Amino acid sequence: MAPRSYITDLFGSSPIRPLQQHMAQVESCARELIRFVDAALAGDWETAAAQQRLITTCEHKADALKKDLRMHLPKGLFMPVSRPDVLEVLWRQDQIANKTKDIAGLMLGRRMQIPGPIAEPFRAFVARCLDAVTQAHVAVDELDELLDTGFSGGEVVRVEEMLRKLDAIESETDTIQVKVREGLFAIERDLPPVDVMFTYQIIAWVGDIADLAQQVGSRLQLMLAR
Amino acid sequence: MEYGLILILLAVAFGLFMAWGVGANDVANAMSTSVGSRALTIKQAIIIAAVFEFAGAYLAGGAVTATVRSGMVDAGLFAQAPELLVYGMLASLLAAGIWLLVASSFGWPVSTTHSIIGAIVGFAAVGVGVEAVQWGKVVNIAMSWVVSPMLAGAIAYALFFSVQRLILDTPNPLASAKRYVPMYIFLVGFIVSLVTLFKGLTHIGIDLTTGQNYAIATLVGLIIMGIGILAIRRLKFDPSAERDFHFANVEKVFGVLMLVTACAMAFAHGSNDVANAVGPLAAVVGVVQSGGEIDTRTVMPSWILLLGGFGIVLGLVTYGKKVIAMVGSRITELTPSRGFAATLAAAGTVVLASGTGLPISTTHTLVGAVLGVGLARGIAALDLRVVRTIFLSWIITLPAGAVLSILFFFILLGSFGRGIFD
């Protein structure tokens, strides 16, 4: 006889811890980007290639976690957070890792040289966008405490404070992004046109990382609002 | 009375078998929330269950027994043929016991209460006649199966909500926990002892007035609270655990409360479910000893309650242990604060229902309580498909118990024949 207990079966697998694990994986993936950019700016393509491989591996790990969590969210689950919300947050977290991989892939593939005058602001821009990812991760990590307080009261205030900070970081990245673009615009006539087009592309993608981090935050906000 | 001794021996054997089934299935599930929330080790859970199930069965098991034994079938109709009542009760015990065995081997969640009631109604309706069943009583009992999970759910919701408001959602949860958890402990001790006293301890020769009842219940609550406060003082808190999860130390305080609640749950379960096994047994013994007289107002003999308690503990130690071990390895989502709310709500509902003599199902009460905590947004995920399975197994248990008991009833009737008491 195989002993069973209906009480254990009653508990579905929680979406919260896997969601946090996924976000942790996404953040560590995104964090590698700054080292890649540093190597690329220095023209050290060997190190950059190694970093790009590392980013790809991290992204695959995040993908595996994503698939796993999706498998564990059948329709019959009764959760304090709605299923669509969980899947939306997950999808946006995953986009961050994908975007990181795309940036590294494109820069390495074209051996892109960020022009000297904007190299410094560009690096600051990348770093600040990654801060947004970290801040989103901090907020996601607060979900289990939210669960314990039943998504109400002081804990909600704390998380909303975190999300406000995330919004502030994101709008900062917008400001830096404008500066980087202006810098590029000022020197674009002296550069190969195709390279310039792709540099604009990369700048846009880096900005997308901060946008996605902010969207993770706003999805959390929706969870709290219910 | 040539068959008297054989019948009593059969009744004892079948009663033990049924009690074993109760211990193997129900108790393990009743203790699962405590083990699942890591407040108790498997070993502690088994010791607590054994001691308190036994105490509950012996001290508070009387009232429900009367309902199971005489409430559902019209004893007057058996006056002409008391042997039918004896065969029927024997058949019911065997049927319910076997059904429990089959169900647990397939891993179906069944309620011991439902199986015995299905069995008794089955033999009475077919063996004697549809008019022999007190359908009004049966409907009441069936209603209580719907009401009890809801009530437990509502209590669990309220309890968890109060825990959130008073403790978790405060600037300093740990200080709040140290302040309020002893009060919850008092509540547990007070309610359980009060209901036990009100049901009366006449069968062990203690008679008290209402005032005395309240006084004793308050005293018991205070004593348990005192022990709880001492236990909380002795806890060692680890500030570094707070970094990862703010409530790690708060949950330690709740662990003490969970321990008390687990005792209450075992006590409540013993008081309610032991009756499933010993009620019919007592009926058989009563009829045989009086040589065919059916008296519904006999006092439950102590040795029968003891036997029931023994059977439950036996089932727990031989089989229930495995279930508890499995539970302990699976539930991680249940923290002591949530587990406490669910378990206390279930225990409270069971104790209240036993006080009114209604045999309710611990199974469904516990499920209702867990859902209640989930509704308070306290549990990360509940699988509603499992609730459906539980519901279906509940539907199927009644006819299954009935069919089996009808079968055994006719086998017994064929073996012993009519008129053995004439």
PDB file of C-alpha atoms in Angstrom, chain B residues 19-289:
ATOM      1  CA  ALA B  19     -10.622   1.825  14.734  1.00  0.00           C
ATOM      2  CA  TRP B  20      -7.384   0.746  13.090  1.00  0.00           C
ATOM      3  CA  GLY B  21      -8.667   2.208   9.834  1.00  0.00           C
ATOM      4  CA  VAL B  22      -9.541   5.483  11.559  1.00  0.00           C
ATOM      5  CA  GLY B  23      -6.071   5.680  13.058  1.00  0.00           C
ATOM      6  CA  ALA B  24      -4.346   4.771   9.825  1.00  0.00           C
ATOM      7  CA  ASN B  25      -6.125   7.289   7.609  1.00  0.00           C
ATOM      8  CA  ASP B  26      -7.742  10.082   9.504  1.00  0.00           C
ATOM      9  CA  VAL B  27      -5.238  10.667  12.247  1.00  0.00           C
ATOM     10  CA  ALA B  28      -2.349  10.862   9.858  1.00  0.00           C
ATOM     11  CA  ASN B  29      -4.185  13.488   7.869  1.00  0.00           C
ATOM     12  CA  ALA B  30      -5.216  15.379  10.969  1.00  0.00           C
ATOM     13  CA  MET B  31      -1.572  15.599  12.051  1.00  0.00           C
ATOM     14  CA  SER B  32      -0.276  16.415   8.595  1.00  0.00           C
ATOM     15  CA  THR B  33      -0.606  20.181   8.893  1.00  0.00           C
ATOM     16  CA  SER B  34       1.582  20.198  12.013  1.00  0.00           C
ATOM     17  CA  VAL B  35       4.273  18.038  10.458  1.00  0.00           C
ATOM     18  CA  GLY B  36       4.004  19.819   7.128  1.00  0.00           C
ATOM     19  CA  SER B  37       4.667  23.182   8.741  1.00  0.00           C
ATOM     20  CA  ARG B  38       7.830  21.769  10.338  1.00  0.00           C
ATOM     21  CA  ALA B  39       6.530  22.616  13.796  1.00  0.00           C
ATOM     22  CA  LEU B  40       6.675  18.963  14.821  1.00  0.00           C
ATOM     23  CA  THR B  41       8.923  16.107  13.890  1.00  0.00           C
ATOM     24  CA  ILE B  42       7.280  12.875  12.765  1.00  0.00           C
ATOM     25  CA  LYS B  43       8.144  11.215  16.047  1.00  0.00           C
ATOM     26  CA  GLN B  44       6.663  14.044  18.125  1.00  0.00           C
ATOM     27  CA  ALA B  45       3.530  14.033  15.994  1.00  0.00           C
ATOM     28  CA  ILE B  46       2.994  10.337  16.580  1.00  0.00           C
ATOM     29  CA  ILE B  47       3.479  10.620  20.324  1.00  0.00           C
ATOM     30  CA  ILE B  48       1.138  13.615  20.553  1.00  0.00           C
ATOM     31  CA  ALA B  49      -1.448  11.918  18.374  1.00  0.00           C
ATOM     32  CA  ALA B  50      -1.315   8.720  20.397  1.00  0.00           C
ATOM     33  CA  VAL B  51      -1.683  10.441  23.761  1.00  0.00           C
ATOM     34  CA  PHE B  52      -4.321  12.994  22.809  1.00  0.00           C
ATOM     35  CA  GLU B  53      -6.386  10.803  20.490  1.00  0.00           C
ATOM     36  CA  PHE B  54      -6.668   8.373  23.340  1.00  0.00           C
ATOM     37  CA  ALA B  55      -7.554  11.106  25.828  1.00  0.00           C
ATOM     38  CA  GLY B  56     -10.108  12.600  23.458  1.00  0.00           C
ATOM     39  CA  ALA B  57     -11.715   9.264  22.793  1.00  0.00           C
ATOM     40  CA  TYR B  58     -11.934   8.410  26.447  1.00  0.00           C
ATOM     41  CA  LEU B  59     -12.858  11.793  27.937  1.00  0.00           C
ATOM     42  CA  ALA B  60     -15.081  13.247  25.251  1.00  0.00           C
ATOM     43  CA  GLY B  61     -16.085  10.405  22.966  1.00  0.00           C
ATOM     44  CA  GLY B  62     -19.474   9.705  24.509  1.00  0.00           C
ATOM     45  CA  ALA B  63     -21.938  12.071  22.853  1.00  0.00           C
ATOM     46  CA  VAL B  64     -21.316  11.305  19.197  1.00  0.00           C
ATOM     47  CA  THR B  65     -21.396   7.629  19.920  1.00  0.00           C
ATOM     48  CA  ALA B  66     -25.011   7.899  20.948  1.00  0.00           C
ATOM     49  CA  THR B  67     -25.918   9.496  17.638  1.00  0.00           C
ATOM     50  CA  VAL B  68     -24.147   6.920  15.557  1.00  0.00           C
ATOM     51  CA  ARG B  69     -25.531   4.078  17.570  1.00  0.00           C
ATOM     52  CA  SER B  70     -29.152   5.005  17.861  1.00  0.00           C
ATOM     53  CA  GLY B  71     -29.816   8.262  16.124  1.00  0.00           C
ATOM     54  CA  MET B  72     -29.905   7.067  12.568  1.00  0.00           C
ATOM     55  CA  VAL B  73     -31.928   3.921  12.835  1.00  0.00           C
ATOM     56  CA  ASP B  74     -35.267   3.618  14.528  1.00  0.00           C
ATOM     57  CA  ALA B  75     -34.465   1.294  17.392  1.00  0.00           C
ATOM     58  CA  GLY B  76     -38.152   0.622  18.017  1.00  0.00           C
ATOM     59  CA  LEU B  77     -38.435  -1.334  14.774  1.00  0.00           C
ATOM     60  CA  PHE B  78     -35.730  -3.719  15.929  1.00  0.00           C
ATOM     61  CA  ALA B  79     -37.543  -4.596  19.123  1.00  0.00           C
ATOM     62  CA  GLN B  80     -39.113  -7.642  17.430  1.00  0.00           C
ATOM     63  CA  ALA B  81     -35.833  -8.771  15.903  1.00  0.00           C
ATOM     64  CA  PRO B  82     -32.869  -7.514  17.914  1.00  0.00           C
ATOM     65  CA  GLU B  83     -30.575  -9.933  16.121  1.00  0.00           C
ATOM     66  CA  LEU B  84     -30.992  -7.880  12.964  1.00  0.00           C
ATOM     67  CA  LEU B  85     -29.551  -4.851  14.753  1.00  0.00           C
ATOM     68  CA  VAL B  86     -26.613  -6.929  15.932  1.00  0.00           C
ATOM     69  CA  TYR B  87     -25.890  -8.341  12.463  1.00  0.00           C
ATOM     70  CA  GLY B  88     -26.331  -4.935  10.930  1.00  0.00           C
ATOM     71  CA  MET B  89     -23.894  -3.211  13.247  1.00  0.00           C
ATOM     72  CA  LEU B  90     -21.353  -6.004  12.789  1.00  0.00           C
ATOM     73  CA  ALA B  91     -21.794  -5.752   9.031  1.00  0.00           C
ATOM     74  CA  SER B  92     -21.389  -1.967   9.172  1.00  0.00           C
ATOM     75  CA  LEU B  93     -18.134  -2.165  11.107  1.00  0.00           C
ATOM     76  CA  LEU B  94     -16.681  -4.713   8.741  1.00  0.00           C
ATOM     77  CA  ALA B  95     -17.909  -2.854   5.666  1.00  0.00           C
ATOM     78  CA  ALA B  96     -16.514   0.492   6.788  1.00  0.00           C
ATOM     79  CA  GLY B  97     -13.214  -1.086   7.834  1.00  0.00           C
ATOM     80  CA  ILE B  98     -12.784  -2.872   4.517  1.00  0.00           C
ATOM     81  CA  TRP B  99     -13.786   0.196   2.537  1.00  0.00           C
ATOM     82  CA  LEU B 100     -11.175   2.249   4.401  1.00  0.00           C
ATOM     83  CA  LEU B 101      -8.551  -0.364   3.638  1.00  0.00           C
ATOM     84  CA  VAL B 102      -9.437  -0.453  -0.065  1.00  0.00           C
ATOM     85  CA  ALA B 103      -9.603   3.321  -0.342  1.00  0.00           C
ATOM     86  CA  SER B 104      -6.303   3.938   1.387  1.00  0.00           C
ATOM     87  CA  SER B 105      -4.565   1.340  -0.742  1.00  0.00           C
ATOM     88  CA  PHE B 106      -5.700   3.313  -3.791  1.00  0.00           C
ATOM     89  CA  GLY B 107      -4.856   6.554  -2.080  1.00  0.00           C
ATOM     90  CA  TRP B 108      -8.405   7.910  -2.216  1.00  0.00           C
ATOM     91  CA  PRO B 109      -9.244  10.434   0.435  1.00  0.00           C
ATOM     92  CA  VAL B 110     -12.165   8.998   2.310  1.00  0.00           C
ATOM     93  CA  SER B 111     -13.906  10.033   5.428  1.00  0.00           C
ATOM     94  CA  THR B 112     -14.263   7.419   8.122  1.00  0.00           C
ATOM     95  CA  THR B 113     -17.435   9.127   9.288  1.00  0.00           C
ATOM     96  CA  HIS B 114     -19.026   8.860   5.864  1.00  0.00           C
ATOM     97  CA  SER B 115     -18.160   5.212   5.427  1.00  0.00           C
ATOM     98  CA  ILE B 116     -19.690   4.111   8.722  1.00  0.00           C
ATOM     99  CA  ILE B 117     -22.820   6.180   8.209  1.00  0.00           C
ATOM    100  CA  GLY B 118     -23.278   4.884   4.675  1.00  0.00           C
ATOM    101  CA  ALA B 119     -22.922   1.370   6.033  1.00  0.00           C
ATOM    102  CA  ILE B 120     -25.469   1.799   8.827  1.00  0.00           C
ATOM    103  CA  VAL B 121     -28.038   3.463   6.578  1.00  0.00           C
ATOM    104  CA  GLY B 122     -27.471   0.767   3.952  1.00  0.00           C
ATOM    105  CA  PHE B 123     -28.165  -2.228   6.145  1.00  0.00           C
ATOM    106  CA  ALA B 124     -31.122  -0.569   7.853  1.00  0.00           C
ATOM    107  CA  ALA B 125     -32.818   0.408   4.598  1.00  0.00           C
ATOM    108  CA  VAL B 126     -32.368  -2.946   2.887  1.00  0.00           C
ATOM    109  CA  GLY B 127     -32.225  -5.410   5.751  1.00  0.00           C
ATOM    110  CA  VAL B 128     -35.151  -4.030   7.677  1.00  0.00           C
ATOM    111  CA  GLY B 129     -36.966  -1.493   5.566  1.00  0.00           C
ATOM    112  CA  VAL B 130     -36.695   2.047   4.354  1.00  0.00           C
ATOM    113  CA  GLU B 131     -38.832   3.179   7.267  1.00  0.00           C
ATOM    114  CA  ALA B 132     -36.214   1.922   9.723  1.00  0.00           C
ATOM    115  CA  VAL B 133     -33.900   4.781   8.808  1.00  0.00           C
ATOM    116  CA  GLN B 134     -34.422   8.075  10.583  1.00  0.00           C
ATOM    117  CA  TRP B 135     -34.149  10.037   7.367  1.00  0.00           C
ATOM    118  CA  GLY B 136     -34.539  13.354   9.170  1.00  0.00           C
ATOM    119  CA  LYS B 137     -31.463  12.607  11.271  1.00  0.00           C
ATOM    120  CA  VAL B 138     -29.554  11.409   8.241  1.00  0.00           C
ATOM    121  CA  VAL B 139     -30.377  14.607   6.368  1.00  0.00           C
ATOM    122  CA  ASN B 140     -29.194  16.613   9.384  1.00  0.00           C
ATOM    123  CA  ILE B 141     -25.924  14.744   9.423  1.00  0.00           C
ATOM    124  CA  ALA B 142     -25.507  15.167   5.686  1.00  0.00           C
ATOM    125  CA  MET B 143     -26.185  18.890   6.060  1.00  0.00           C
ATOM    126  CA  SER B 144     -23.512  19.095   8.712  1.00  0.00           C
ATOM    127  CA  TRP B 145     -21.040  17.740   6.167  1.00  0.00           C
ATOM    128  CA  VAL B 146     -21.666  20.794   4.033  1.00  0.00           C
ATOM    129  CA  VAL B 147     -21.842  23.199   6.937  1.00  0.00           C
ATOM    130  CA  SER B 148     -18.749  21.963   8.801  1.00  0.00           C
ATOM    131  CA  PRO B 149     -16.189  22.659   6.057  1.00  0.00           C
ATOM    132  CA  MET B 150     -17.750  26.078   5.538  1.00  0.00           C
ATOM    133  CA  LEU B 151     -17.688  26.837   9.232  1.00  0.00           C
ATOM    134  CA  ALA B 152     -14.086  25.643   9.506  1.00  0.00           C
ATOM    135  CA  GLY B 153     -13.206  27.708   6.460  1.00  0.00           C
ATOM    136  CA  ALA B 154     -14.780  30.813   7.950  1.00  0.00           C
ATOM    137  CA  ILE B 155     -13.021  30.317  11.290  1.00  0.00           C
ATOM    138  CA  ALA B 156      -9.693  29.690   9.568  1.00  0.00           C
ATOM    139  CA  TYR B 157     -10.153  32.818   7.477  1.00  0.00           C
ATOM    140  CA  ALA B 158     -10.923  34.896  10.564  1.00  0.00           C
ATOM    141  CA  LEU B 159      -8.007  33.405  12.516  1.00  0.00           C
ATOM    142  CA  PHE B 160      -5.473  33.971   9.796  1.00  0.00           C
ATOM    143  CA  PHE B 161      -6.809  37.449   9.203  1.00  0.00           C
ATOM    144  CA  SER B 162      -6.378  38.254  12.895  1.00  0.00           C
ATOM    145  CA  VAL B 163      -2.824  36.852  12.793  1.00  0.00           C
ATOM    146  CA  GLN B 164      -2.051  39.147   9.877  1.00  0.00           C
ATOM    147  CA  ARG B 165      -3.531  42.191  11.551  1.00  0.00           C
ATOM    148  CA  LEU B 166      -2.186  41.634  15.062  1.00  0.00           C
ATOM    149  CA  ILE B 167       1.221  40.169  14.297  1.00  0.00           C
ATOM    150  CA  LEU B 168       2.555  39.969  10.762  1.00  0.00           C
ATOM    151  CA  ASP B 169       1.416  43.370   9.638  1.00  0.00           C
ATOM    152  CA  THR B 170       2.933  45.401  12.484  1.00  0.00           C
ATOM    153  CA  PRO B 171       6.148  47.428  12.676  1.00  0.00           C
ATOM    154  CA  ASN B 172       7.736  44.829  14.934  1.00  0.00           C
ATOM    155  CA  PRO B 173       6.191  41.424  14.169  1.00  0.00           C
ATOM    156  CA  LEU B 174       8.419  39.529  16.585  1.00  0.00           C
ATOM    157  CA  ALA B 175       7.371  41.618  19.589  1.00  0.00           C
ATOM    158  CA  SER B 176       3.736  41.333  18.543  1.00  0.00           C
ATOM    159  CA  ALA B 177       4.085  37.580  18.191  1.00  0.00           C
ATOM    160  CA  LYS B 178       5.506  37.277  21.706  1.00  0.00           C
ATOM    161  CA  ARG B 179       2.604  39.346  22.985  1.00  0.00           C
ATOM    162  CA  TYR B 180      -0.317  37.732  21.163  1.00  0.00           C
ATOM    163  CA  VAL B 181       0.677  34.101  20.627  1.00  0.00           C
ATOM    164  CA  PRO B 182       0.141  33.261  24.337  1.00  0.00           C
ATOM    165  CA  MET B 183      -3.422  34.563  23.964  1.00  0.00           C
ATOM    166  CA  TYR B 184      -4.040  32.238  21.048  1.00  0.00           C
ATOM    167  CA  ILE B 185      -2.643  29.431  23.166  1.00  0.00           C
ATOM    168  CA  PHE B 186      -5.097  30.330  25.922  1.00  0.00           C
ATOM    169  CA  LEU B 187      -7.928  30.291  23.394  1.00  0.00           C
ATOM    170  CA  VAL B 188      -7.020  26.781  22.251  1.00  0.00           C
ATOM    171  CA  GLY B 189      -6.822  25.382  25.788  1.00  0.00           C
ATOM    172  CA  PHE B 190      -9.985  27.165  26.881  1.00  0.00           C
ATOM    173  CA  ILE B 191     -12.220  26.069  23.996  1.00  0.00           C
ATOM    174  CA  VAL B 192     -11.129  22.453  23.961  1.00  0.00           C
ATOM    175  CA  SER B 193     -11.430  21.966  27.715  1.00  0.00           C
ATOM    176  CA  LEU B 194     -14.753  23.842  27.900  1.00  0.00           C
ATOM    177  CA  VAL B 195     -16.445  21.686  25.281  1.00  0.00           C
ATOM    178  CA  THR B 196     -15.042  18.555  26.852  1.00  0.00           C
ATOM    179  CA  LEU B 197     -16.437  19.570  30.226  1.00  0.00           C
ATOM    180  CA  PHE B 198     -19.835  20.473  28.808  1.00  0.00           C
ATOM    181  CA  LYS B 199     -20.190  17.128  27.142  1.00  0.00           C
ATOM    182  CA  GLY B 200     -19.855  15.775  30.598  1.00  0.00           C
ATOM    183  CA  LEU B 201     -17.457  13.449  32.224  1.00  0.00           C
ATOM    184  CA  THR B 202     -20.268  11.505  33.849  1.00  0.00           C
ATOM    185  CA  HIS B 203     -19.047   8.229  32.450  1.00  0.00           C
ATOM    186  CA  ILE B 204     -15.874   8.565  34.477  1.00  0.00           C
ATOM    187  CA  GLY B 205     -17.854   9.727  37.471  1.00  0.00           C
ATOM    188  CA  ILE B 206     -17.357  13.521  37.477  1.00  0.00           C
ATOM    189  CA  ASP B 207     -20.341  15.850  37.731  1.00  0.00           C
ATOM    190  CA  LEU B 208     -19.914  19.622  37.567  1.00  0.00           C
ATOM    191  CA  THR B 209     -22.037  22.758  37.423  1.00  0.00           C
ATOM    192  CA  THR B 210     -21.796  25.275  34.578  1.00  0.00           C
ATOM    193  CA  GLY B 211     -19.888  27.762  36.737  1.00  0.00           C
ATOM    194  CA  GLN B 212     -17.370  25.111  37.694  1.00  0.00           C
ATOM    195  CA  ASN B 213     -16.986  24.208  34.023  1.00  0.00           C
ATOM    196  CA  TYR B 214     -16.051  27.758  33.076  1.00  0.00           C
ATOM    197  CA  ALA B 215     -13.701  28.082  36.003  1.00  0.00           C
ATOM    198  CA  ILE B 216     -11.892  24.856  35.196  1.00  0.00           C
ATOM    199  CA  ALA B 217     -11.679  25.658  31.482  1.00  0.00           C
ATOM    200  CA  THR B 218     -10.198  29.082  32.261  1.00  0.00           C
ATOM    201  CA  LEU B 219      -7.725  27.492  34.640  1.00  0.00           C
ATOM    202  CA  VAL B 220      -6.674  24.888  32.083  1.00  0.00           C
ATOM    203  CA  GLY B 221      -6.296  27.612  29.462  1.00  0.00           C
ATOM    204  CA  LEU B 222      -4.136  29.681  31.799  1.00  0.00           C
ATOM    205  CA  ILE B 223      -1.929  26.722  32.713  1.00  0.00           C
ATOM    206  CA  ILE B 224      -1.332  25.867  29.061  1.00  0.00           C
ATOM    207  CA  MET B 225      -0.704  29.545  28.336  1.00  0.00           C
ATOM    208  CA  GLY B 226       1.895  29.639  31.117  1.00  0.00           C
ATOM    209  CA  ILE B 227       3.695  26.650  29.667  1.00  0.00           C
ATOM    210  CA  GLY B 228       3.537  28.324  26.266  1.00  0.00           C
ATOM    211  CA  ILE B 229       5.063  31.572  27.565  1.00  0.00           C
ATOM    212  CA  LEU B 230       7.933  29.628  29.135  1.00  0.00           C
ATOM    213  CA  ALA B 231       8.490  27.753  25.881  1.00  0.00           C
ATOM    214  CA  ILE B 232       8.550  31.006  23.897  1.00  0.00           C
ATOM    215  CA  ARG B 233      11.063  32.515  26.353  1.00  0.00           C
ATOM    216  CA  ARG B 234      13.390  29.602  25.801  1.00  0.00           C
ATOM    217  CA  LEU B 235      13.414  30.038  22.024  1.00  0.00           C
ATOM    218  CA  LYS B 236      16.660  31.198  20.471  1.00  0.00           C
ATOM    219  CA  PHE B 237      16.232  33.846  17.824  1.00  0.00           C
ATOM    220  CA  ASP B 238      18.611  34.207  14.958  1.00  0.00           C
ATOM    221  CA  PRO B 239      18.845  37.769  13.620  1.00  0.00           C
ATOM    222  CA  SER B 240      20.665  36.649  10.486  1.00  0.00           C
ATOM    223  CA  ALA B 241      17.677  34.560   9.393  1.00  0.00           C
ATOM    224  CA  GLU B 242      15.706  37.776   9.052  1.00  0.00           C
ATOM    225  CA  ARG B 243      17.675  38.943   6.026  1.00  0.00           C
ATOM    226  CA  ASP B 244      16.310  36.279   3.777  1.00  0.00           C
ATOM    227  CA  PHE B 245      12.788  36.158   5.137  1.00  0.00           C
ATOM    228  CA  HIS B 246      11.546  38.761   7.624  1.00  0.00           C
ATOM    229  CA  PHE B 247       9.228  36.382   9.423  1.00  0.00           C
ATOM    230  CA  ALA B 248      11.650  33.532  10.131  1.00  0.00           C
ATOM    231  CA  ASN B 249      11.776  34.251  13.878  1.00  0.00           C
ATOM    232  CA  VAL B 250       8.076  35.066  14.119  1.00  0.00           C
ATOM    233  CA  GLU B 251       7.331  31.633  12.727  1.00  0.00           C
ATOM    234  CA  LYS B 252       9.451  30.128  15.489  1.00  0.00           C
ATOM    235  CA  VAL B 253       7.068  31.635  18.032  1.00  0.00           C
ATOM    236  CA  PHE B 254       4.163  30.236  16.058  1.00  0.00           C
ATOM    237  CA  GLY B 255       5.819  26.839  16.223  1.00  0.00           C
ATOM    238  CA  VAL B 256       5.011  26.754  19.954  1.00  0.00           C
ATOM    239  CA  LEU B 257       1.399  27.585  19.173  1.00  0.00           C
ATOM    240  CA  MET B 258       1.280  24.921  16.484  1.00  0.00           C
ATOM    241  CA  LEU B 259       2.385  22.338  19.021  1.00  0.00           C
ATOM    242  CA  VAL B 260      -0.527  23.207  21.316  1.00  0.00           C
ATOM    243  CA  THR B 261      -2.922  23.260  18.376  1.00  0.00           C
ATOM    244  CA  ALA B 262      -1.752  19.853  17.231  1.00  0.00           C
ATOM    245  CA  CYS B 263      -2.607  18.443  20.654  1.00  0.00           C
ATOM    246  CA  ALA B 264      -6.044  20.035  20.403  1.00  0.00           C
ATOM    247  CA  MET B 265      -6.562  18.590  16.944  1.00  0.00           C
ATOM    248  CA  ALA B 266      -5.671  15.084  18.064  1.00  0.00           C
ATOM    249  CA  PHE B 267      -7.964  15.459  21.057  1.00  0.00           C
ATOM    250  CA  ALA B 268     -10.830  16.734  18.916  1.00  0.00           C
ATOM    251  CA  HIS B 269     -10.346  13.990  16.384  1.00  0.00           C
ATOM    252  CA  GLY B 270     -10.295  11.325  19.062  1.00  0.00           C
ATOM    253  CA  SER B 271     -13.492  12.655  20.583  1.00  0.00           C
ATOM    254  CA  ASN B 272     -15.321  12.716  17.243  1.00  0.00           C
ATOM    255  CA  ASP B 273     -14.036   9.809  15.215  1.00  0.00           C
ATOM    256  CA  VAL B 274     -13.520   7.106  17.793  1.00  0.00           C
ATOM    257  CA  ALA B 275     -17.310   6.981  17.915  1.00  0.00           C
ATOM    258  CA  ASN B 276     -17.400   5.704  14.342  1.00  0.00           C
ATOM    259  CA  ALA B 277     -15.752   2.545  15.501  1.00  0.00           C
ATOM    260  CA  VAL B 278     -17.095   2.071  18.996  1.00  0.00           C
ATOM    261  CA  GLY B 279     -20.684   3.225  18.483  1.00  0.00           C
ATOM    262  CA  PRO B 280     -21.798   0.120  16.605  1.00  0.00           C
ATOM    263  CA  LEU B 281     -19.622  -2.017  18.861  1.00  0.00           C
ATOM    264  CA  ALA B 282     -21.379  -0.643  21.922  1.00  0.00           C
ATOM    265  CA  ALA B 283     -24.741  -1.310  20.304  1.00  0.00           C
ATOM    266  CA  VAL B 284     -23.875  -4.967  19.724  1.00  0.00           C
ATOM    267  CA  VAL B 285     -22.504  -5.440  23.212  1.00  0.00           C
ATOM    268  CA  GLY B 286     -25.573  -3.754  24.719  1.00  0.00           C
ATOM    269  CA  VAL B 287     -28.031  -5.982  22.900  1.00  0.00           C
ATOM    270  CA  VAL B 288     -26.152  -9.204  23.536  1.00  0.00           C
ATOM    271  CA  GLN B 289     -25.554  -8.541  27.243  1.00  0.00           C
TER     272      GLN B 289
END
